[in-house]
C-alpha positions as MATLAB code, in Angstrom:
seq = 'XXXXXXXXXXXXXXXXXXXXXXXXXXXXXXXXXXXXXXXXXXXXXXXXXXXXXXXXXXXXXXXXXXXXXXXXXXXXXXXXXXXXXXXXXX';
ca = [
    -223.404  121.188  -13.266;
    -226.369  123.705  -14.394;
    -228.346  121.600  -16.141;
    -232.318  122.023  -15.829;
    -233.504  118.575  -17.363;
    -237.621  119.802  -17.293;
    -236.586  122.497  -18.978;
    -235.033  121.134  -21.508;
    -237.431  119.070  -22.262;
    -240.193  121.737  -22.591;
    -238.147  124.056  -24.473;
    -234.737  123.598  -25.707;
    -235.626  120.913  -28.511;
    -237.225  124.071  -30.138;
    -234.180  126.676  -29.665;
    -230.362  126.427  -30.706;
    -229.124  128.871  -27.869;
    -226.852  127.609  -25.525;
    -228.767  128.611  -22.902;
    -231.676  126.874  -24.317;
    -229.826  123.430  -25.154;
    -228.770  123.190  -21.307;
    -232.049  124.162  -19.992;
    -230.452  127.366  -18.064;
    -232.492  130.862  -18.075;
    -230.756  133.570  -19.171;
    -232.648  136.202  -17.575;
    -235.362  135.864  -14.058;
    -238.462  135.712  -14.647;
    -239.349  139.865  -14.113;
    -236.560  140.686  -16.593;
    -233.000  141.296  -16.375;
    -232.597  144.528  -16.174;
    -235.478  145.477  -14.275;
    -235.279  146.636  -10.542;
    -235.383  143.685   -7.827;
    -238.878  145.242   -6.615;
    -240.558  144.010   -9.930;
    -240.418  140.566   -8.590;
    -243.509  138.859   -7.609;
    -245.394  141.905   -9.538;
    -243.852  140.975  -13.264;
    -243.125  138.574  -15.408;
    -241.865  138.664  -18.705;
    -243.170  136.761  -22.159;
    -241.521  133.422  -21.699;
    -241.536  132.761  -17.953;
    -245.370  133.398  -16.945;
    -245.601  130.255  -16.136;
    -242.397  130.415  -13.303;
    -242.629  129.821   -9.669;
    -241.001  132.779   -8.871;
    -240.228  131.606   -5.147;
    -238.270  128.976   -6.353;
    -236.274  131.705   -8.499;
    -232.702  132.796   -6.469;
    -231.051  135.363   -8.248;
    -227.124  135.517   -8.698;
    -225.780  138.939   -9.024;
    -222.016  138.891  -10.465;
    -219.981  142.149   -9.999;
    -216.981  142.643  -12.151;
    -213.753  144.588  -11.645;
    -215.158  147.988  -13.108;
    -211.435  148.635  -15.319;
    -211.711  144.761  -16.919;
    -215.340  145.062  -17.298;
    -214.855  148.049  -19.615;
    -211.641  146.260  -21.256;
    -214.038  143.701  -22.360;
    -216.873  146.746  -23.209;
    -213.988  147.545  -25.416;
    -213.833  144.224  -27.270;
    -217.690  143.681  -27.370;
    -219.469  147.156  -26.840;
    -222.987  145.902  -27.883;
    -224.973  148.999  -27.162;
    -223.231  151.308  -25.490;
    -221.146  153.874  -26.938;
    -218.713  156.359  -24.733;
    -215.523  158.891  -26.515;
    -212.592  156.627  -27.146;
    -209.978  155.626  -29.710;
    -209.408  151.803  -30.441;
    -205.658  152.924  -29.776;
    -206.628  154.070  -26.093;
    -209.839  151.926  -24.540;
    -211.380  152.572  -22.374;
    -210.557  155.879  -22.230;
    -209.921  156.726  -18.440;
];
């Protein structure tokens, strides 16, 4: 059901991501991890070209004990004290 056929078309024959081959953006245009007052004052490499009023922004909010369960599993960056035994370590 989120399938972005334009988008596709411009850009997904050229990548193998997932998020690529469906059309989706992974990220809004001012960046993912950037505060929500960058909007309409940034825009990152890839999406200059964005309408960024036709942009709505999801924001999904886990369960902060299963979100570090799964930090557990696959930390990427982060790093915190803890055993493999005992994670996370609260």
């Amino acid at each position: 059901n989120c399938f972005i056929q334009q988008r596709k078309k411009e850009i997904g024959k050229f990548k193998k991501s997932v998020h690529y081959n469906t059309g989706m953006r992974w990220q809004v245009p001012w960046g993912k991890h950037t505060p929500a007052s960058y909007r309409f004052k940034h825009k990152t490499g890839m999406d200059g070209r964005i309408v960024q009023e036709n942009v709505l922004p999801v924001v999904v909010i886990k369960d902060p004990y299963s979100w570090m369960g799964s930090m557990c599993r696959h930390k990427y960056s982060a790093s915190w004290e803890h055993t493999q035994e005992h994670c996370p370590n609260l």
